[in-house]
Short mmCIF file of C-alpha atoms and ligand atoms in Angstrom, two decimals:
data_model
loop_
_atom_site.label_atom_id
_atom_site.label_comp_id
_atom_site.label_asym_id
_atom_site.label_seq_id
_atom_site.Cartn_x
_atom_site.Cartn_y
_atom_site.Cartn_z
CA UNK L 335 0.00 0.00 0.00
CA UNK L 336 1.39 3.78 -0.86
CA UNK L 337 2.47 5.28 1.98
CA UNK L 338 -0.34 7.97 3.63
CA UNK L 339 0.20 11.67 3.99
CA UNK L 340 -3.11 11.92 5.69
CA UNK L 341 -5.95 10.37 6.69
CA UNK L 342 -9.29 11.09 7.83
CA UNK L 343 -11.77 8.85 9.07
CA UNK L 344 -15.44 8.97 9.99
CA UNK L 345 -14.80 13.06 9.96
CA UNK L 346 -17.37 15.42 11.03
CA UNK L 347 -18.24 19.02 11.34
CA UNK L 348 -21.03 21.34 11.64
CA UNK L 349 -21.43 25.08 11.78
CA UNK L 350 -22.31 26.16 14.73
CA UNK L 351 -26.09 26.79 15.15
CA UNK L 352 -26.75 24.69 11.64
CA UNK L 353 -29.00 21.65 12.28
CA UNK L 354 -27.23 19.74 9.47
CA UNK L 355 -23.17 18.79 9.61
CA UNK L 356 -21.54 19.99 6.29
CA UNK L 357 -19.21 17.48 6.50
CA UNK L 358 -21.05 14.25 7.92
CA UNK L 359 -19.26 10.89 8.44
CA UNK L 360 -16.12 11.55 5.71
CA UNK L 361 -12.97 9.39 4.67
CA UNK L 362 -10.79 10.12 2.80
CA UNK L 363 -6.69 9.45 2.04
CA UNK L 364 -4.07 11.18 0.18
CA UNK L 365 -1.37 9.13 -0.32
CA UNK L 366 2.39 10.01 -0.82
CA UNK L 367 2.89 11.31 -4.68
CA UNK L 368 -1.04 11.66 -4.92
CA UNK L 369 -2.53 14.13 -7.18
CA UNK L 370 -6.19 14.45 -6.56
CA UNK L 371 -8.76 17.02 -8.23
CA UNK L 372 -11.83 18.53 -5.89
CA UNK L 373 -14.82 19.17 -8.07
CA UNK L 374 -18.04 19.36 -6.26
CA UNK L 375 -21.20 22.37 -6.24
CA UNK L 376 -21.00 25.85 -3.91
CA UNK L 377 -21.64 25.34 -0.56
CA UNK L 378 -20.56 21.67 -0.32
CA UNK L 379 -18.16 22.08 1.90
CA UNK L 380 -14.51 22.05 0.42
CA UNK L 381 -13.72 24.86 1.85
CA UNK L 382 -14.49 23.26 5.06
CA UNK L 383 -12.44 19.94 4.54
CA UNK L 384 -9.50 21.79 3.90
CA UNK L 385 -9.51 23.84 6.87
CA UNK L 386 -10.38 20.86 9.13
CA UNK L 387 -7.02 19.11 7.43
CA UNK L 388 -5.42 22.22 8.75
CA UNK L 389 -6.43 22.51 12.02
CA UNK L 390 -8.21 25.64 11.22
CA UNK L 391 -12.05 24.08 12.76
CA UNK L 392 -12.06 21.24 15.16
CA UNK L 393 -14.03 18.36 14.26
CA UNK L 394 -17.08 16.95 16.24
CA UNK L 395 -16.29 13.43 15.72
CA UNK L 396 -13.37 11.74 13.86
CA UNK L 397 -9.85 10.70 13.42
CA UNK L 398 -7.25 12.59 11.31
CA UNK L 399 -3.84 11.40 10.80
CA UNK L 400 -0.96 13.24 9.30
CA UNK L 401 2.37 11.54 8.26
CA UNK L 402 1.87 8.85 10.14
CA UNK L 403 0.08 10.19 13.59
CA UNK L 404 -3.51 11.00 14.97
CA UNK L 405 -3.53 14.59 15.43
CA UNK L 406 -5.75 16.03 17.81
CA UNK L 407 -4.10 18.98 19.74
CA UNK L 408 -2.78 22.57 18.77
CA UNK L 409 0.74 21.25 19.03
CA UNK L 410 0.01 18.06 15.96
CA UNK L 411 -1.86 20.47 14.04
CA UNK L 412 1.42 23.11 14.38
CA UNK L 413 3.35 20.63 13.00
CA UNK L 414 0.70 19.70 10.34
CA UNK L 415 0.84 23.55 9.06
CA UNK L 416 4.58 23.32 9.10
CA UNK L 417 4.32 20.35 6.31
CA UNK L 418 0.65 21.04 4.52
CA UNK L 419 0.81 24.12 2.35
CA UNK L 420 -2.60 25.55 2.10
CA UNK L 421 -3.70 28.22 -0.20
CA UNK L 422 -6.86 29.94 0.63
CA UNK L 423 -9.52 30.60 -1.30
CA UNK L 424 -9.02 34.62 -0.59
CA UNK L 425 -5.61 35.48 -0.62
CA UNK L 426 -5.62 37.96 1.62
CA UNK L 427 -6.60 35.65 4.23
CA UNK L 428 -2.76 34.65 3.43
CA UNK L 429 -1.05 37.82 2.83
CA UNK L 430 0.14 40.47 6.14
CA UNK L 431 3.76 41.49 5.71
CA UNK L 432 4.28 45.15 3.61
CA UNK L 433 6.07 44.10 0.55
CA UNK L 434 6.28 40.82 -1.63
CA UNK L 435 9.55 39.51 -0.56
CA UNK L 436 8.95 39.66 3.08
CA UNK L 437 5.78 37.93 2.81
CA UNK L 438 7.48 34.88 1.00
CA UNK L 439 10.36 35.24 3.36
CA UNK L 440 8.34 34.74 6.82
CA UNK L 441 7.90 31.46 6.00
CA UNK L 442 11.20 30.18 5.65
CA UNK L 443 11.98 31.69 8.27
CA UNK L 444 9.51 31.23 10.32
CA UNK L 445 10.72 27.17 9.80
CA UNK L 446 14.15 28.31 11.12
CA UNK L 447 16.38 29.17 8.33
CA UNK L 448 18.37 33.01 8.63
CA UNK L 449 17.38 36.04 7.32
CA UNK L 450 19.39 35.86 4.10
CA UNK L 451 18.54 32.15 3.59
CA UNK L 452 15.19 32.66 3.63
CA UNK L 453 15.59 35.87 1.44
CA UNK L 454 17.35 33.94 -1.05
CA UNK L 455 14.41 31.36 -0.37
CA UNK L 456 11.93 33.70 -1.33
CA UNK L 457 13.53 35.40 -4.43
CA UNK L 458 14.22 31.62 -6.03
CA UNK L 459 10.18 31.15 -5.57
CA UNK L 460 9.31 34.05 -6.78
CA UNK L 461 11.03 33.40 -9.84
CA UNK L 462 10.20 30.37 -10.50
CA UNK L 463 6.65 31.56 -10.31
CA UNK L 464 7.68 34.36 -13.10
CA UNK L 465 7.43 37.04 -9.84
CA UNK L 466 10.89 38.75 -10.35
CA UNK L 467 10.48 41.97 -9.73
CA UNK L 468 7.57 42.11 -7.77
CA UNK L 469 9.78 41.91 -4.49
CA UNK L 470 9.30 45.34 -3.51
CA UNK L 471 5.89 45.50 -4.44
CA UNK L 472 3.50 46.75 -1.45
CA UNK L 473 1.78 43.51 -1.02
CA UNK L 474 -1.88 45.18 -0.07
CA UNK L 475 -1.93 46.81 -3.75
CA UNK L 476 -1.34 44.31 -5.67
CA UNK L 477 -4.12 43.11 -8.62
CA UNK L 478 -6.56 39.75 -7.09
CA UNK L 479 -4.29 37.92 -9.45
CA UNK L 480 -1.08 39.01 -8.60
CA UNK L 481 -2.44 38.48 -4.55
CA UNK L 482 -2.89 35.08 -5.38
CA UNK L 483 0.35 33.94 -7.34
CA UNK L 484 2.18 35.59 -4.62
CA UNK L 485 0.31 33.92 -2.03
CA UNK L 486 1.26 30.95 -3.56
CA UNK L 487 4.77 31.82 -3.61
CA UNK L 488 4.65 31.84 0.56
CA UNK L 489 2.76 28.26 0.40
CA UNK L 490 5.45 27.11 -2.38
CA UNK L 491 8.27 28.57 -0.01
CA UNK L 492 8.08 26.32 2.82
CA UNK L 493 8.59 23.15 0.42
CA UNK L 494 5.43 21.80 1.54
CA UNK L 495 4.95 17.57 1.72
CA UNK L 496 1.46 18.62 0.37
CA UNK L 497 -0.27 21.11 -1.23
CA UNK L 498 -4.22 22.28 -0.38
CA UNK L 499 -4.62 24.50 -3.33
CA UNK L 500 -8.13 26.44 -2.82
CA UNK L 501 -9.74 27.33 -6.04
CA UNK L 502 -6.41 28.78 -7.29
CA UNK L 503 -7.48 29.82 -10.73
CA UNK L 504 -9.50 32.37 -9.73
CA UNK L 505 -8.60 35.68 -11.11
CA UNK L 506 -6.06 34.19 -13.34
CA UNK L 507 -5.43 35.55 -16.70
CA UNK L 508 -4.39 33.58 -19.47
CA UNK L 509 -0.69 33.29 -19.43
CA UNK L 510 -0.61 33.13 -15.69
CA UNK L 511 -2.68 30.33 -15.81
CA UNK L 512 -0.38 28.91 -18.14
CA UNK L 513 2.06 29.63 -15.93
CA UNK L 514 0.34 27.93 -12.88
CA UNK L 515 -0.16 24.57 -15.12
CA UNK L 516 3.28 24.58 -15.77
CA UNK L 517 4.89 25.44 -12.10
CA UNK L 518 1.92 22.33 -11.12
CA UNK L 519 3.42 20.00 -13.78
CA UNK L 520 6.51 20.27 -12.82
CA UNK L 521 5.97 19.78 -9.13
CA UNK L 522 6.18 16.45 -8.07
CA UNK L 523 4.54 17.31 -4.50
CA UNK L 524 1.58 15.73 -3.53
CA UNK L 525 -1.60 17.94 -3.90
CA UNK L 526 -5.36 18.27 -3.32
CA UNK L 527 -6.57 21.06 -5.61
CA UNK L 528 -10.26 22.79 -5.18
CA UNK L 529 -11.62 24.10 -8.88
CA UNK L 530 -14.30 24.51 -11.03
CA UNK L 531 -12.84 23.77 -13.54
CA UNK L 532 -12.50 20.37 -15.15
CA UNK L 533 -9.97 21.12 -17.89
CA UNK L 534 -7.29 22.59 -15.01
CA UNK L 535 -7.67 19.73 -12.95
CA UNK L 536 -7.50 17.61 -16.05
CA UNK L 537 -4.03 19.42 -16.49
CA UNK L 538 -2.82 19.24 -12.83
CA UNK L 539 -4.44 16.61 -11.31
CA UNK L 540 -4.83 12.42 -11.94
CA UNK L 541 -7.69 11.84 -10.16
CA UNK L 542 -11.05 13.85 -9.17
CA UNK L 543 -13.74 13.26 -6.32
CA UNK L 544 -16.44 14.86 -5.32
CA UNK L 545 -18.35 15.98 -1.85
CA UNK L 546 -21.81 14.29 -1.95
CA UNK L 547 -24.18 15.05 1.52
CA UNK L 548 -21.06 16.07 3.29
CA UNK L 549 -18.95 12.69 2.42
CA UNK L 550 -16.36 12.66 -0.54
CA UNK L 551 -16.65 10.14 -3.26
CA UNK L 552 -14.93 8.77 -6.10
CA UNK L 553 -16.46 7.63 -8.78
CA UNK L 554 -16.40 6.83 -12.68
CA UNK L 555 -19.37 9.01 -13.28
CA UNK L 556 -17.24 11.96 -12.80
CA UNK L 557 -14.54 10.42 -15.24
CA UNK L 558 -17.32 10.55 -17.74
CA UNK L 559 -18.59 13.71 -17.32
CA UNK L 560 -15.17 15.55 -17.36
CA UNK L 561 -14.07 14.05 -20.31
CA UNK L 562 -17.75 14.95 -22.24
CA UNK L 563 -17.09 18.31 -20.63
CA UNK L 564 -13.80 18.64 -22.21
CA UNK L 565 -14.66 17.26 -25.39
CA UNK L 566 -17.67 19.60 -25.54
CA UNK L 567 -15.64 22.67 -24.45
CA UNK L 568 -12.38 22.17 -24.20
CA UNK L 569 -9.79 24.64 -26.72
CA UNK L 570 -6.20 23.87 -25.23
CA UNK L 571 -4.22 20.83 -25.48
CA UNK L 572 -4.44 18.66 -23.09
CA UNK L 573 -2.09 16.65 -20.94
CA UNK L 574 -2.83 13.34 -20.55
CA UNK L 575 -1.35 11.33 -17.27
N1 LIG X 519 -18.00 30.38 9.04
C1 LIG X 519 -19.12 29.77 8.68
N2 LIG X 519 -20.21 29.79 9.49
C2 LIG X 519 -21.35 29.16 9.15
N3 LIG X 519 -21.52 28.50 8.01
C3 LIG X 519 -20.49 28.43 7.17
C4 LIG X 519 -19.23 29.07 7.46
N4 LIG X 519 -18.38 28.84 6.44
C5 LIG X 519 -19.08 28.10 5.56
N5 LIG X 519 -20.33 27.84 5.99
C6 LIG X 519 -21.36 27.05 5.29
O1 LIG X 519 -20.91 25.72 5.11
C7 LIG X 519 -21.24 25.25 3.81
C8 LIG X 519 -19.98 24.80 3.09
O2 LIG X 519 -19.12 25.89 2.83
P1 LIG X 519 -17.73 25.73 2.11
O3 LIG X 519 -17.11 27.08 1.99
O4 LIG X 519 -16.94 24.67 2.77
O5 LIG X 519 -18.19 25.19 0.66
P2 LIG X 519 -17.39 25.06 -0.70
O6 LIG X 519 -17.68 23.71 -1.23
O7 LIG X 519 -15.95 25.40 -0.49
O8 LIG X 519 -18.09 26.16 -1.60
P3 LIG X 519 -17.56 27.09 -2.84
O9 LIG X 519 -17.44 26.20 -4.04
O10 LIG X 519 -18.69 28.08 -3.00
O11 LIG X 519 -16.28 27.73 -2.40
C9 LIG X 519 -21.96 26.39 3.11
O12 LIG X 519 -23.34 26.16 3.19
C10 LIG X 519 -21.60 27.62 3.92
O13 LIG X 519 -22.64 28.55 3.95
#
């Protein structure tokens, strides 16, 4: 069997004052090296399994494991944000420190490495992420899509053992998109990635679930209706896995 980056098990979470759990009963894996699209309708609660991976909402019932361990406690779930990379859906949920390069830098350094280390850190990312540049930038004025490459560049920084990507697409123009695909190809770390749509996941991702009444499911139906979707509308290349 592959070896498990996390697992959750029997998972679930309600709102508070909401008669109904959003996320009611759930498993799900992600296995070292997995590459797994999230496609399911607003409001079903992705949002909400990725910040319950994180730590970020504590779970009414449930087990999750992380790299081998039940976490349960603040101090697991520190150590889970050291290794899980997530990228909010609103980047400035992400974003605090005055310019660019600082921003990518806190990471890094936050993990332990020196200033200049984790300067050098951050300018490498940056460029990779075609950012150079921007390092000066005041971080609160940047464009939506600028906000969100960068805040990807502070996930991307900490050389994550996975990657939450939330809807990252959004606000994207063309060649940064492009640009996104590519950095995604090229990345061999494990990743869970939220979208819309089918034709980026079909580029970043090898599999695709779905959240049905709060569990997640994976099944062939969805195979069939991304690939009609893509036949019917798709206009770029695509990569096949
Ligand atoms: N802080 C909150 N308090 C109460 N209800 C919330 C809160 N955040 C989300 N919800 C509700 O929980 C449900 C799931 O929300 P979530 O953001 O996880 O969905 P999603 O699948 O990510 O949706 P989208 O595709 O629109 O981003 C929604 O009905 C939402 O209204």
């Amino acid at each position: 069997m592959a070896e498990q980056l996390m697992h959750l098990s029997g998972l679930t979470y309600r709102y508070p004052g909401d008669r109904e759990p959003v996320i009611n009963g759930l498993d799900f894996a992600v296995d070292k090296g997995a590459s797994i699209g999230l496609i399911a309708p607003n409001g079903s609660g992705k949002t909400t399994l990725f910040h319950l991976m994180m730590g970020l909402l504590k779970p009414e019932a449930g087990v999750i494991t992380a790299f081998g361990r039940e976490v349960s406690g603040e101090k697991g779930f520190k150590e889970v944000r050291r290794r899980v990379g997530l990228l909010f859906q609103d980047a400035d949920d992400q974003l605090f420190s005055p310019t660019v390069l600082e921003d990518v830098a806190f990471g890094p350094m936050n993990l332990g490495l020196g200033r200049h280390e984790a300067l050098d850190k951050a300018r490498g990312v940056l460029s990779e992420l075609g950012l150079s540049g921007y390092e000066e930038r005041i971080t609160f004025r940047l464009s939506g899509g600028e906000k969100r490459m960068v805040a990807l560049a502070t996930v991307l920084a900490m050389d994550p053992d996975l990657l939450l990507l939330d809807e990252p697409t959004t606000g994207l123009d063309r060649d940064t998109f492009a640009r996104l695909v590519a950095v995604l190809q090229a990345s061999k770390v494990a990743r869970v990635v939220i979208s819309h749509d089918f034709d980026f996941l079909e580029q970043v991702t090898d599999s695709l679930c779905s959240l049905v009444r709060g569990k997640v499911v994976t099944d062939e139906g969805l195979h069939l209706h991304r690939h009609a979707h893509v036949h019917r509308h798709g206009d770029r290349p695509h990569h096949h896995h």
